[in-house]
Every structure is written in C-alpha cells, then in structure tokens.
Short mmCIF file of C-alpha atoms in Angstrom, two decimals:
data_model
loop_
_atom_site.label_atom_id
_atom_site.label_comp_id
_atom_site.label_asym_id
_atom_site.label_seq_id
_atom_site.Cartn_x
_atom_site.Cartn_y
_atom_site.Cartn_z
CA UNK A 1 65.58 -30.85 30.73
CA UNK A 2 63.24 -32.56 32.91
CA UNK A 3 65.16 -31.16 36.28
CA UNK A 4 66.04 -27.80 35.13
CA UNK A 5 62.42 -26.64 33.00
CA UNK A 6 60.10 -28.48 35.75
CA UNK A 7 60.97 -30.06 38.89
CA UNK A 8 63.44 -26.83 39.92
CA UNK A 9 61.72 -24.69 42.15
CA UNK A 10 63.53 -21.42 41.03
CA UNK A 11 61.29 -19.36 38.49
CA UNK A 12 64.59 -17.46 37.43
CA UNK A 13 66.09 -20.61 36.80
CA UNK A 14 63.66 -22.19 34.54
CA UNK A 15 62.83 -18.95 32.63
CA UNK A 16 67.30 -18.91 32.35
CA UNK A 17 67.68 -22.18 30.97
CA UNK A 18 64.81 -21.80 28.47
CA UNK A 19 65.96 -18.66 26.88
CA UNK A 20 69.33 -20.39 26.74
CA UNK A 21 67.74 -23.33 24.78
CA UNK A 22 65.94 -20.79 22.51
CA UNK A 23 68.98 -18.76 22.07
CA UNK A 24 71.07 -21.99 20.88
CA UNK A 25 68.50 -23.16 18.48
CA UNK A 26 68.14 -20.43 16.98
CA UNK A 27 71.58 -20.31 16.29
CA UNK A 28 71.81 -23.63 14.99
CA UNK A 29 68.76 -23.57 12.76
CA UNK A 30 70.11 -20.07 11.01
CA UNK A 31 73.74 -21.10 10.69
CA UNK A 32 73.19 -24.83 9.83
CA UNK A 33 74.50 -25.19 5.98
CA UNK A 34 73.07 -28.28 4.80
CA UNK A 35 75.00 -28.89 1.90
CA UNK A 36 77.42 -31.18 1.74
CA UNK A 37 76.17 -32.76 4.75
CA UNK A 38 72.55 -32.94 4.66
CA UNK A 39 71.27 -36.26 5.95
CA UNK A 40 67.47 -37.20 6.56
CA UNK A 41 65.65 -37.33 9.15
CA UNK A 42 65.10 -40.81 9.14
CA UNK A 43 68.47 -41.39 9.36
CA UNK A 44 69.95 -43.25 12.32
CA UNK A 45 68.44 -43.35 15.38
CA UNK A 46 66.20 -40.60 14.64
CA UNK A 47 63.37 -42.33 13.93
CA UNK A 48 61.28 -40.43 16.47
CA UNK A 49 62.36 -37.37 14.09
CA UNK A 50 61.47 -38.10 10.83
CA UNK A 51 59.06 -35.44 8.71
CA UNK A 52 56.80 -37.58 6.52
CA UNK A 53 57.07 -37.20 2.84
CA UNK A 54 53.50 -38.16 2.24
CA UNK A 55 51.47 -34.93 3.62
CA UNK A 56 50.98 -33.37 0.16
CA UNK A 57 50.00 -29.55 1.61
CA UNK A 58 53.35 -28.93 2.88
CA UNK A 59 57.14 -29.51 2.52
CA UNK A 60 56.44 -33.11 1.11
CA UNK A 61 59.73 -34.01 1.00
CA UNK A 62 62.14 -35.24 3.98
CA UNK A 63 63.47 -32.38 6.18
CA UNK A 64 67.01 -32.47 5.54
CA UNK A 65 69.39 -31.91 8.32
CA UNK A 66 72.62 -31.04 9.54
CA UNK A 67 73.95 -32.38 12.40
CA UNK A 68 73.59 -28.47 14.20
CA UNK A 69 70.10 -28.79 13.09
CA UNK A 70 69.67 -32.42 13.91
CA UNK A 71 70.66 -31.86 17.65
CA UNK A 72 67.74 -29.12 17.46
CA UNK A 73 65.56 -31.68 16.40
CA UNK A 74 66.76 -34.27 19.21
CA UNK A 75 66.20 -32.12 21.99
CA UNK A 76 62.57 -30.69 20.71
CA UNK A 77 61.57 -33.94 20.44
CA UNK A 78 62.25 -35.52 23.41
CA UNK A 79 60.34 -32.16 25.24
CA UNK A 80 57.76 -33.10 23.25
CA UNK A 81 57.99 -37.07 24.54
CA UNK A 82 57.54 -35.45 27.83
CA UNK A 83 54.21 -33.77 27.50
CA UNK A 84 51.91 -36.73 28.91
CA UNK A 85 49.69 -37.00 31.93
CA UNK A 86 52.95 -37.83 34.08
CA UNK A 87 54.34 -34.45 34.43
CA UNK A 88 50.72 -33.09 35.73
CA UNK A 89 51.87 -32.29 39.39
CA UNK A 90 54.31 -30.02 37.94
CA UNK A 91 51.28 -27.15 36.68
CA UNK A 92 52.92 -24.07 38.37
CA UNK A 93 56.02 -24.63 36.27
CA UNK A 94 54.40 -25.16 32.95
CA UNK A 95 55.13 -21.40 31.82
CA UNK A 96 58.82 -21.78 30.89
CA UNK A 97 58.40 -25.58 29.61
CA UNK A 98 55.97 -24.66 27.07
CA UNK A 99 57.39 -21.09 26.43
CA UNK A 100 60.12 -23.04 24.71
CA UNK A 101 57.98 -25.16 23.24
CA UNK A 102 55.60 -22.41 21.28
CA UNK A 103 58.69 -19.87 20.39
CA UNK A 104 59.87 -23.34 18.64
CA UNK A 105 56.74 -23.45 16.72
CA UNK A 106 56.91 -19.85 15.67
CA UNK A 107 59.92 -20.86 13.50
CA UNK A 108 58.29 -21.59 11.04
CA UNK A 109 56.17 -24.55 9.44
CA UNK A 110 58.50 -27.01 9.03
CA UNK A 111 59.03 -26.54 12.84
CA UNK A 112 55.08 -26.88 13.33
CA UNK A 113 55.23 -29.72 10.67
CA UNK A 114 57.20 -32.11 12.93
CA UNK A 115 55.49 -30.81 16.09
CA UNK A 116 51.86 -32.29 14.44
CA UNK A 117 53.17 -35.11 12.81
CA UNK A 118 55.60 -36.74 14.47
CA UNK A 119 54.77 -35.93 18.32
CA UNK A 120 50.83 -34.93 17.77
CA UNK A 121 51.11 -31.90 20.07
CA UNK A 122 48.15 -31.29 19.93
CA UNK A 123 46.47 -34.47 20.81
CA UNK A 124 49.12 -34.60 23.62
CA UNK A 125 48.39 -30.69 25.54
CA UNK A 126 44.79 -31.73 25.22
CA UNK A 127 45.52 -34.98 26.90
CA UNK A 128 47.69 -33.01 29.61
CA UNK A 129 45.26 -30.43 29.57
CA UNK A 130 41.98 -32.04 30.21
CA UNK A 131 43.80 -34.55 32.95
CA UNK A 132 41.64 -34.45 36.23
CA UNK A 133 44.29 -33.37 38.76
CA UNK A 134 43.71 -32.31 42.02
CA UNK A 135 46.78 -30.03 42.04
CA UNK A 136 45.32 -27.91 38.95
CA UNK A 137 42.47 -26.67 41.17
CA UNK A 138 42.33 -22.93 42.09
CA UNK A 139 44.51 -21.70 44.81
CA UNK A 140 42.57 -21.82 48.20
CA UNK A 141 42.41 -18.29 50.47
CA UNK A 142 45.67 -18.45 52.10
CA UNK A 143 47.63 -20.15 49.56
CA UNK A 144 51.02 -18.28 49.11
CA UNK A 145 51.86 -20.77 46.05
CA UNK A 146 52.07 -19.21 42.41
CA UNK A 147 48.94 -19.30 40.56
CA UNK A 148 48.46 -21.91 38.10
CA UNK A 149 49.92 -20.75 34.50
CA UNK A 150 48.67 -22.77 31.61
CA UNK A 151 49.12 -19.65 29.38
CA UNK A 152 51.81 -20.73 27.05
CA UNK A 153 50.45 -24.42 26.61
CA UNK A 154 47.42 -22.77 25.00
CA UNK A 155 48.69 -21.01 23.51
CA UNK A 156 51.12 -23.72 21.69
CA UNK A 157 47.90 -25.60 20.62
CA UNK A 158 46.27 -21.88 19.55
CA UNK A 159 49.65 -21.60 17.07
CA UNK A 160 49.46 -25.29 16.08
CA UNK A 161 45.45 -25.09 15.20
CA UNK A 162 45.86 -21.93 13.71
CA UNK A 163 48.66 -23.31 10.91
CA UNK A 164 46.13 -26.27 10.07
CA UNK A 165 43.78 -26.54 7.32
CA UNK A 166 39.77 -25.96 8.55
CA UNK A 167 36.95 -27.84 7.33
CA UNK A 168 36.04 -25.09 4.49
CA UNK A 169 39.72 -23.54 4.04
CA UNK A 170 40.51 -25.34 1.19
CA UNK A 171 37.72 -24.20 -0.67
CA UNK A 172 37.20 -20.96 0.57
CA UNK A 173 40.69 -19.66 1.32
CA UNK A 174 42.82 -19.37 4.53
CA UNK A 175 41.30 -17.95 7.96
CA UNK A 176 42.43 -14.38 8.29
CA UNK A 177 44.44 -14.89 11.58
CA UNK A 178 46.20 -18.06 10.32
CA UNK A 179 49.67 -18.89 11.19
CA UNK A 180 51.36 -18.99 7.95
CA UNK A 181 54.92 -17.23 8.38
CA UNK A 182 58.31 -17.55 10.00
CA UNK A 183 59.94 -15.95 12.96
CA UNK A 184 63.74 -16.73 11.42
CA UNK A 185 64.79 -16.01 8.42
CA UNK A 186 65.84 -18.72 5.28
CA UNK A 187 69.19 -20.50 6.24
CA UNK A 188 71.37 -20.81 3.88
CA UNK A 189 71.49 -23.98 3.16
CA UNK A 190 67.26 -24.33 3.17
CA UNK A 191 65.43 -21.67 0.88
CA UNK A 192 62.43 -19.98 1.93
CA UNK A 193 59.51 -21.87 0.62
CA UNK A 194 55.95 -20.69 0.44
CA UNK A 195 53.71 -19.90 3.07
CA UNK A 196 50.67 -22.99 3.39
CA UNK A 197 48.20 -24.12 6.02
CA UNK A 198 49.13 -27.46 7.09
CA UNK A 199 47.14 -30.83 7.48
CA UNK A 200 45.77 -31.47 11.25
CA UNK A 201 46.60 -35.07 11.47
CA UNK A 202 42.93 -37.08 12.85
CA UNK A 203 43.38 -37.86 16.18
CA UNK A 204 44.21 -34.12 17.16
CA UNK A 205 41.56 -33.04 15.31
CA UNK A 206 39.20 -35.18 16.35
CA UNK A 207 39.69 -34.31 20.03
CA UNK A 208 40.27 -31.00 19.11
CA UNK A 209 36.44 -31.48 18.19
CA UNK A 210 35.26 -33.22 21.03
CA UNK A 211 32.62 -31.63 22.79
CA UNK A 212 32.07 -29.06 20.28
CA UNK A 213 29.84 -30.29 18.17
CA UNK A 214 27.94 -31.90 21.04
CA UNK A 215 28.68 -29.83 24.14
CA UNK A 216 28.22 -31.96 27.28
CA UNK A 217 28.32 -35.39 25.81
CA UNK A 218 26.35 -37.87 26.81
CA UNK A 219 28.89 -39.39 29.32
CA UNK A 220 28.69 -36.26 31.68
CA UNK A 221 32.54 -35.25 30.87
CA UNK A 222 33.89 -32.32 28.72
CA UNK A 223 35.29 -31.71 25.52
CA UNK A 224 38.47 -29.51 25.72
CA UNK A 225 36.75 -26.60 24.05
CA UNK A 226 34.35 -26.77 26.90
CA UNK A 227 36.23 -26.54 29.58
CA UNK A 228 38.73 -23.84 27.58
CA UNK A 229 36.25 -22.12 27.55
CA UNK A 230 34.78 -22.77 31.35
CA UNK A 231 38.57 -22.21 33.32
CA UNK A 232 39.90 -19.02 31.24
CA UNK A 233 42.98 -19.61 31.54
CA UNK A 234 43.85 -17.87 28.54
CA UNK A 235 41.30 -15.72 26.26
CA UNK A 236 43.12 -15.13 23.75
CA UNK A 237 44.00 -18.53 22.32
CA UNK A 238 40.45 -19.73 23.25
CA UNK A 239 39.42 -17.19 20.77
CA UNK A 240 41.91 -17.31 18.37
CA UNK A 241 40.93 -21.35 17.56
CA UNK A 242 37.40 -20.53 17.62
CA UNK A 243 37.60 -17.77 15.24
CA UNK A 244 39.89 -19.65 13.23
CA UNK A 245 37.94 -22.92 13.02
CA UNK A 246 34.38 -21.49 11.88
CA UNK A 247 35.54 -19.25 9.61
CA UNK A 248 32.77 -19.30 6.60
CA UNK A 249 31.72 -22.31 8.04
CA UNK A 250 28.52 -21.83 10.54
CA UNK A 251 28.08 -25.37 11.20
CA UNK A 252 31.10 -25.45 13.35
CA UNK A 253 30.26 -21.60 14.06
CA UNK A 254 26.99 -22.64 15.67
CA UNK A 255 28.07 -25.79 17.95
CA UNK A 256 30.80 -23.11 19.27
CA UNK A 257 28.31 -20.65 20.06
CA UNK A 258 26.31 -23.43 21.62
CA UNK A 259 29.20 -24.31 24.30
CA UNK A 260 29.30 -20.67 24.87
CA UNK A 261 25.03 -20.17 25.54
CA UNK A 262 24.94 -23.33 27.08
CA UNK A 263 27.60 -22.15 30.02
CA UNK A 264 25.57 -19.01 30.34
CA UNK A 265 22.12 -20.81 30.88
CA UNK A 266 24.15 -23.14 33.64
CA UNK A 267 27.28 -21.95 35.38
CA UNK A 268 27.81 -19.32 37.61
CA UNK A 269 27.97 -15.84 37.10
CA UNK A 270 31.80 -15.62 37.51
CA UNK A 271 31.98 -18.10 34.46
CA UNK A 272 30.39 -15.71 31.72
CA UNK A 273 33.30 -13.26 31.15
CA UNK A 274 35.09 -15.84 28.64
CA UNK A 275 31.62 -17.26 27.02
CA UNK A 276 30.12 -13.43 26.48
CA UNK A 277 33.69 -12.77 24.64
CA UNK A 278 33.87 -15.88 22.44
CA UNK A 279 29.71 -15.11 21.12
CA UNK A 280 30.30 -11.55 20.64
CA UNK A 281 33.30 -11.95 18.41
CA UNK A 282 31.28 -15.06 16.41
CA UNK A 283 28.61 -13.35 16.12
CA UNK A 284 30.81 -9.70 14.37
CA UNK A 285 33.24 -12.12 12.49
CA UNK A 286 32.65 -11.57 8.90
CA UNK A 287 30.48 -14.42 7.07
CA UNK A 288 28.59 -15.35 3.79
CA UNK A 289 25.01 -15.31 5.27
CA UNK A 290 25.52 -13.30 8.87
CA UNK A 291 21.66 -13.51 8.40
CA UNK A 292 21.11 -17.19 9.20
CA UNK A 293 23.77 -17.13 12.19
CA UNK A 294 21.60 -14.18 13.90
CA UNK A 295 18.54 -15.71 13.00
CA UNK A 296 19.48 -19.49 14.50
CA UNK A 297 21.52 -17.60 17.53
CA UNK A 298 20.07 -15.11 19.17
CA UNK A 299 16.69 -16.71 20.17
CA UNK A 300 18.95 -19.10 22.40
CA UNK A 301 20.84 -16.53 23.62
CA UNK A 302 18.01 -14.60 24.61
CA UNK A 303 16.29 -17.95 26.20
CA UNK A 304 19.34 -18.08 28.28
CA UNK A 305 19.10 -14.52 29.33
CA UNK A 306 15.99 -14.72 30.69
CA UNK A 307 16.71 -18.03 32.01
CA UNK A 308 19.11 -15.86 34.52
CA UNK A 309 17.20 -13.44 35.11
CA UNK A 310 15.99 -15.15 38.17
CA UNK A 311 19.15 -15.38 39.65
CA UNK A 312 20.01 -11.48 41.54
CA UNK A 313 23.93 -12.00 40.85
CA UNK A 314 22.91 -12.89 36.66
CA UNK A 315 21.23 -9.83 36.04
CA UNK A 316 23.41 -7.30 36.00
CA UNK A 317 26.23 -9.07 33.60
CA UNK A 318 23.50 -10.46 31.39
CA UNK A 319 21.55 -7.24 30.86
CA UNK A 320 24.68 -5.24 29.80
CA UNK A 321 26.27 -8.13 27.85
CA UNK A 322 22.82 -8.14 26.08
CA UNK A 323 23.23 -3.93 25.38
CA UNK A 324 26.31 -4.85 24.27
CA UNK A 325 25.39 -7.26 22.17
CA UNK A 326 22.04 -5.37 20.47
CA UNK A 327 24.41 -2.14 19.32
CA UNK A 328 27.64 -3.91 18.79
CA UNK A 329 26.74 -3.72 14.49
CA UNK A 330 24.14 -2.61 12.72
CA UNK A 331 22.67 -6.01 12.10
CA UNK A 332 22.19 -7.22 15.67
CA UNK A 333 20.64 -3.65 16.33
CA UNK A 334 17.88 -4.32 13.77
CA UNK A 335 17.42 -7.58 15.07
CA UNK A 336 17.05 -6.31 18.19
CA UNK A 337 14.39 -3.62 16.78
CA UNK A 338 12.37 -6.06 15.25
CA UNK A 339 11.77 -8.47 17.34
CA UNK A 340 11.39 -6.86 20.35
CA UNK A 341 7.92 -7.94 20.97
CA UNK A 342 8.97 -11.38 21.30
CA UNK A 343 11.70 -11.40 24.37
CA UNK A 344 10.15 -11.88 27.44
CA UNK A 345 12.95 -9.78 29.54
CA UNK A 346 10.89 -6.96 28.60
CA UNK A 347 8.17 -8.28 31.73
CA UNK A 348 10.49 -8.28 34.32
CA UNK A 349 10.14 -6.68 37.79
CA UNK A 350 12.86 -6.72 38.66
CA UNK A 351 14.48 -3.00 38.77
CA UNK A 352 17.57 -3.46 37.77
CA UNK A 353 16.21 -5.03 34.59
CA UNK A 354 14.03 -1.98 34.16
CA UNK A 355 16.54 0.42 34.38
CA UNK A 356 18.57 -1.39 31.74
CA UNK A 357 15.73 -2.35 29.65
CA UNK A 358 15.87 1.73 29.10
CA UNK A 359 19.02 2.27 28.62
CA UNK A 360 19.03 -0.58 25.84
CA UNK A 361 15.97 1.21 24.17
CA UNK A 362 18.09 4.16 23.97
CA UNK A 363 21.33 2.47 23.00
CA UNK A 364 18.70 1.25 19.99
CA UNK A 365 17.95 4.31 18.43
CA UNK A 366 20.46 6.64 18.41
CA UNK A 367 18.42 9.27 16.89
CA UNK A 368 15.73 9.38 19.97
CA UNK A 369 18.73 9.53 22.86
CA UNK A 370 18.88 12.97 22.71
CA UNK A 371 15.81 14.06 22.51
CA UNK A 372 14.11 11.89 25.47
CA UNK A 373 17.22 12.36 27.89
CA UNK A 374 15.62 16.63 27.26
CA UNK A 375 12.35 15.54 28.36
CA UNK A 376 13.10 13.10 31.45
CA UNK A 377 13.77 16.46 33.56
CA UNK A 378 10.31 16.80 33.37
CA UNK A 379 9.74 14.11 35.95
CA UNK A 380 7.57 12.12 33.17
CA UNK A 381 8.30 9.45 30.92
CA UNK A 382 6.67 10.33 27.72
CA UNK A 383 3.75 8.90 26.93
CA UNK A 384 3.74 8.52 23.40
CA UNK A 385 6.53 9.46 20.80
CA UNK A 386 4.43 11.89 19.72
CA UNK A 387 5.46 14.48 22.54
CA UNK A 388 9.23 14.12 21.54
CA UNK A 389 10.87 16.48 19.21
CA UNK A 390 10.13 15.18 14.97
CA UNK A 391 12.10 12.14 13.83
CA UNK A 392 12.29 10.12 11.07
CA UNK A 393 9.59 8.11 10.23
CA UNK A 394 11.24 5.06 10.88
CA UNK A 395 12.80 5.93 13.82
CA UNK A 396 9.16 6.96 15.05
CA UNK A 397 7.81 3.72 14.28
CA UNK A 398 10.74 1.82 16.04
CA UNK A 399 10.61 3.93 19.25
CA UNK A 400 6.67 3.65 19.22
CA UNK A 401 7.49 -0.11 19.56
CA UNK A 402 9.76 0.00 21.83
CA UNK A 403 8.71 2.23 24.42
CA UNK A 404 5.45 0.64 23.61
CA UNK A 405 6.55 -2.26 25.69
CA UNK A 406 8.00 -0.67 27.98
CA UNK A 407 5.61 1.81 29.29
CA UNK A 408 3.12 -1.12 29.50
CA UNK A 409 5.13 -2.83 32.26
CA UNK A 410 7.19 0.05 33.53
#
C-alpha cells in the first residue's frame, strides 16, 4: 500500500491500484453474508478494528463481520495507521491515497463510524495537514513538478465533519448539507438502518476548533480553519464545514466570519478570493435572527474595507466584493441603505473607489438605475433627486441619502 499509493512515481499507477482497492471492497462489503459467520470486531487480532458499542447516536452495537468484510476492515485501517506526519514528503501523491480513503467513507456511516472512532481521522489529516513542511510550499517559477493536491484529504475531513453532530444539532435538527446516507446499498446479511449524525469524538473536535474561536492564538501559530481558509486548496470543503458547523448557531457563525475579516484586514490581496466566499455564504445562510449576525458583522467588515483601501492592489477586489455583498439579499441591501452615512469609504479619493462608490449606489436602488443612467448623457450628475423622473417616496428618500454623500465628495 505504502509503495504502490505513495512512494511510486507513476500517477496512472497510483490512480490503478486505488480504483482496484475500491472496486474489491465494494465487492466484499455488498456480497459479505454475515450470517452464520458473523464474528466481532474485537475479535482476534483486530483490536485496532473494533466499533465501540458505547456511542449511543449510532449503530451502538459491535459491527459484525465476515471475514470478506473483515479483510475490508484490515486494510482501511492500516491506511488509516499511515496518515501521520511521516508520510509528509510524499504531498504530490496524496490525491489517490486519500481518494480511497473518502470513497470509503461515502459507504456509509458505519464506514465513517470506525474512521472517527477507532483511527480519529480527523484529528490525524489535521495533524498531517497543518505539519510545517518545506516540500508543501508553492511550486517555484520553473518548477516542472505536479502541483500540490490536498483536494481529496479535505475533502475526507469535509465528509467526516459533515456526518457529526454540531453544537446546536441536537436541539435544532440536522445541518441541511449533512452527510447522512449511503453510497452502497444494504448487504444482505446487514439491514439498512436509519440515517443519524454521528458523535465527533473530543480530540478531533477540539482541534477541529482550534483557531476558530480565537483566530491567531496567542502563540503566533494557526488553527486549521485558519490556514484552510488562508492556502485554498480546496473551497468547497472549506465551505461545506463552515456552513455545516454554524448552522443556527452564530456563536460559532461569528468566530468563522472573524478568521475570514481578519485575513482580509491582513494578508495580501491574492488571499481574499477564499475569505470573500466563506462571509458571503455565512452571511445568506438561513438563520433564526439574520438581524443580529448583520448587525455584529458588517461594521468589521466594513472596518476592514477601508482598512485596504490604502493599499492600490486592495481596492479593486474589496470595492466589488463589497457591491456584491450590499445587493446579494434584500437584508444586506437595507443595511447598506441605512447606514450609509456611517462608512467612511464614501471619503475616498481615490478614483477607482469613486467610480465604484456609484455603481454601488445604483446597484442599491434598483428603481433609480434607470432613470439616472437617462440623465448622465447630459454630461451632469444630477444635483438633487428632484431632477430625476418621480419615484417612490422611499426610494426618493434613500437616493437623496445616498447621492447626498456622494455629490459632497465627488
């Protein structure tokens, strides 16, 4: 396993021998008939193997086995032994290592069962995954190597943290993109049981955690989230455990968001793709009091905006992540609307800020696009709202305000 999924050189070869090792367990797990010669796991020398019958959420009861099944089991877990800091030097290869590994936890949650609580996966991809190695560093110009694919390891913990329990999900109900189903059918021999959310066993959550609730801890280093986040090596699970973990919970909603605003304020431009994704989709994910999130969120958000503004390469990806942002829902538009007066963007002069500061005053008012893009022909910006053509009253009170502000600095 060790030769032929990460030390060989030959991309064909790996990605060969792992579909052949999905292939065959598959095969095993749907024609294994456990009756007659079920055994537990516990049995013999598979003590590494063993399913505990004392997690009361799900299949509390030892997995029983066959020995088709069994051999399943032996090989999975001794993949799993090797996911520590010692097979770091091997990054390029990690695609078709853990591309076994996360079909596997598709299965189904027995599958993701022993996965948490008998090898802590995910306690051991963090591990692997926040490892300081110099041979995980981006490609230099020149370097013909393959890029770096961590894609399928995040994905493994995204599937894992997804079929676990939240902080609120007992009370409130399963996330909506929880992993709950199975990718095989029943086996014979082992009925289908009912789809549940699994228990996240401490230590995984807990550095699952790190970093999140305080993002950059006092000793200088990063939680995983963070630097998830910060590398982007995959989007998609990234999001997928954030929305998953603060679902109708804004505690956990808000220290997310505030890894995400605080790597606007201080990386680099080049950094914000990932961090603008994660806040938008926070901020339009369905809550209780979507209220109190705006209300608590987008004051830092805007701080952070302006922060940038001094910086000529921030501007132009802050400005239209901010448009974005202010008509993405009707809530954050009438945020936007009324309290205007208080972002201090609006006293830039810069140009480029200018120019977007319009088109975002626009963007706010649907109703007034039309009729001021008919009167900019004229060569003059209107002075007051009361040259354009008749409009609500609302809408007349909203665009007084806003091109209030901005004819006064324009």
């Amino acid at each position: 396993l060790h030769s032929l999924l990460l030390v060989c050189p030959m991309q064909d070869a790996r990605l060969g021998f792992g579909e052949l090792l999905l292939h065959c367990f598959q095969l095993c797990l749907l024609l294994e008939d456990v009756e007659g010669e079920a055994s537990s796991m516990t049995d013999g020398d598979s003590e590494d193997m063993s399913i505990s019958a004392s997690e009361p959420d799900v299949d509390d009861r030892p997995l029983s086995l066959g020995r088709y099944s069994k051999a399943v089991y032996q090989v999975v877990g001794l993949m799993l032994r090797m996911v520590t800091k010692d097979i770091a030097q091997y990054w390029r290869n990690f695609a078709e290592y853990f591309h076994v590994l996360y079909t596997f936890a598709t299965f189904g949650p027995q599958q993701r069962h022993f996965m948490l609580h008998d090898h802590h996966v995910i306690q051991r991809c963090i591990e692997l995954y926040t490892h300081d190695d110099h041979s995980r560093r981006k490609p230099k110009l020149g370097d013909k190597s393959p890029p770096i694919n961590l894609g399928y390891l995040l994905r493994l913990v995204a599937a894992l943290v997804r079929s676990c329990h939240t902080e609120v999900s007992e009370s409130v109900g399963p996330p909506p993109n929880s992993l709950l189903g199975c990718s095989l059918p029943p086996s014979a021999g082992q009925p289908k049981q009912a789809a549940r959310l699994l228990t996240i066993p401490e230590p995984d959550r807990s550095l699952l955690l790190q970093g999140v609730w305080e993002p950059g801890m006092v000793d200088g280093t990063k939680g995983f989230f963070e630097r998830l986040v910060r590398d982007n090596f995959n989007l998609d699970a990234a999001l997928e455990m954030a929305l998953h973990w603060s679902w109708e919970n804004q505690d956990v909603a808000q220290s997310i968001i505030a890894v995400c605003i605080e790597g606007i304020k201080l990386l680099e431009p080049e950094y914000f793709k990932p961090h603008f994704a994660i806040l938008l989709r926070l901020l339009l994910q369905p809550r209780c009091n979507p209220q109190a999130l705006l209300a608590r969120t987008l004051p830092r958000l805007i701080q952070a905006v302006e922060h940038n503004l001094k910086y000529k390469a921030a501007v132009a990806p802050c400005m239209l992540f901010m448009k974005q942002v202010a008509t993405a829902d009707e809530s954050l538009r009438q945020y936007f609307l009324h309290n205007l007066q208080h972002t201090g963007w609006l006293f830039s002069d810069q140009e480029e800020v200018r120019d977007m500061e319009l088109e975002l005053a626009m963007d706010l008012i649907p109703q007034a696009k039309q009729t001021f893009l008919a009167a900019v022909p004229t060569g003059n910006l209107p002075a007051t709202t009361d040259q354009l053509a008749p409009l609500s009253l609302q809408a007349t009170k909203e665009l007084q305000r806003v091109y209030g502000h901005l004819l006064e600095h324009l």
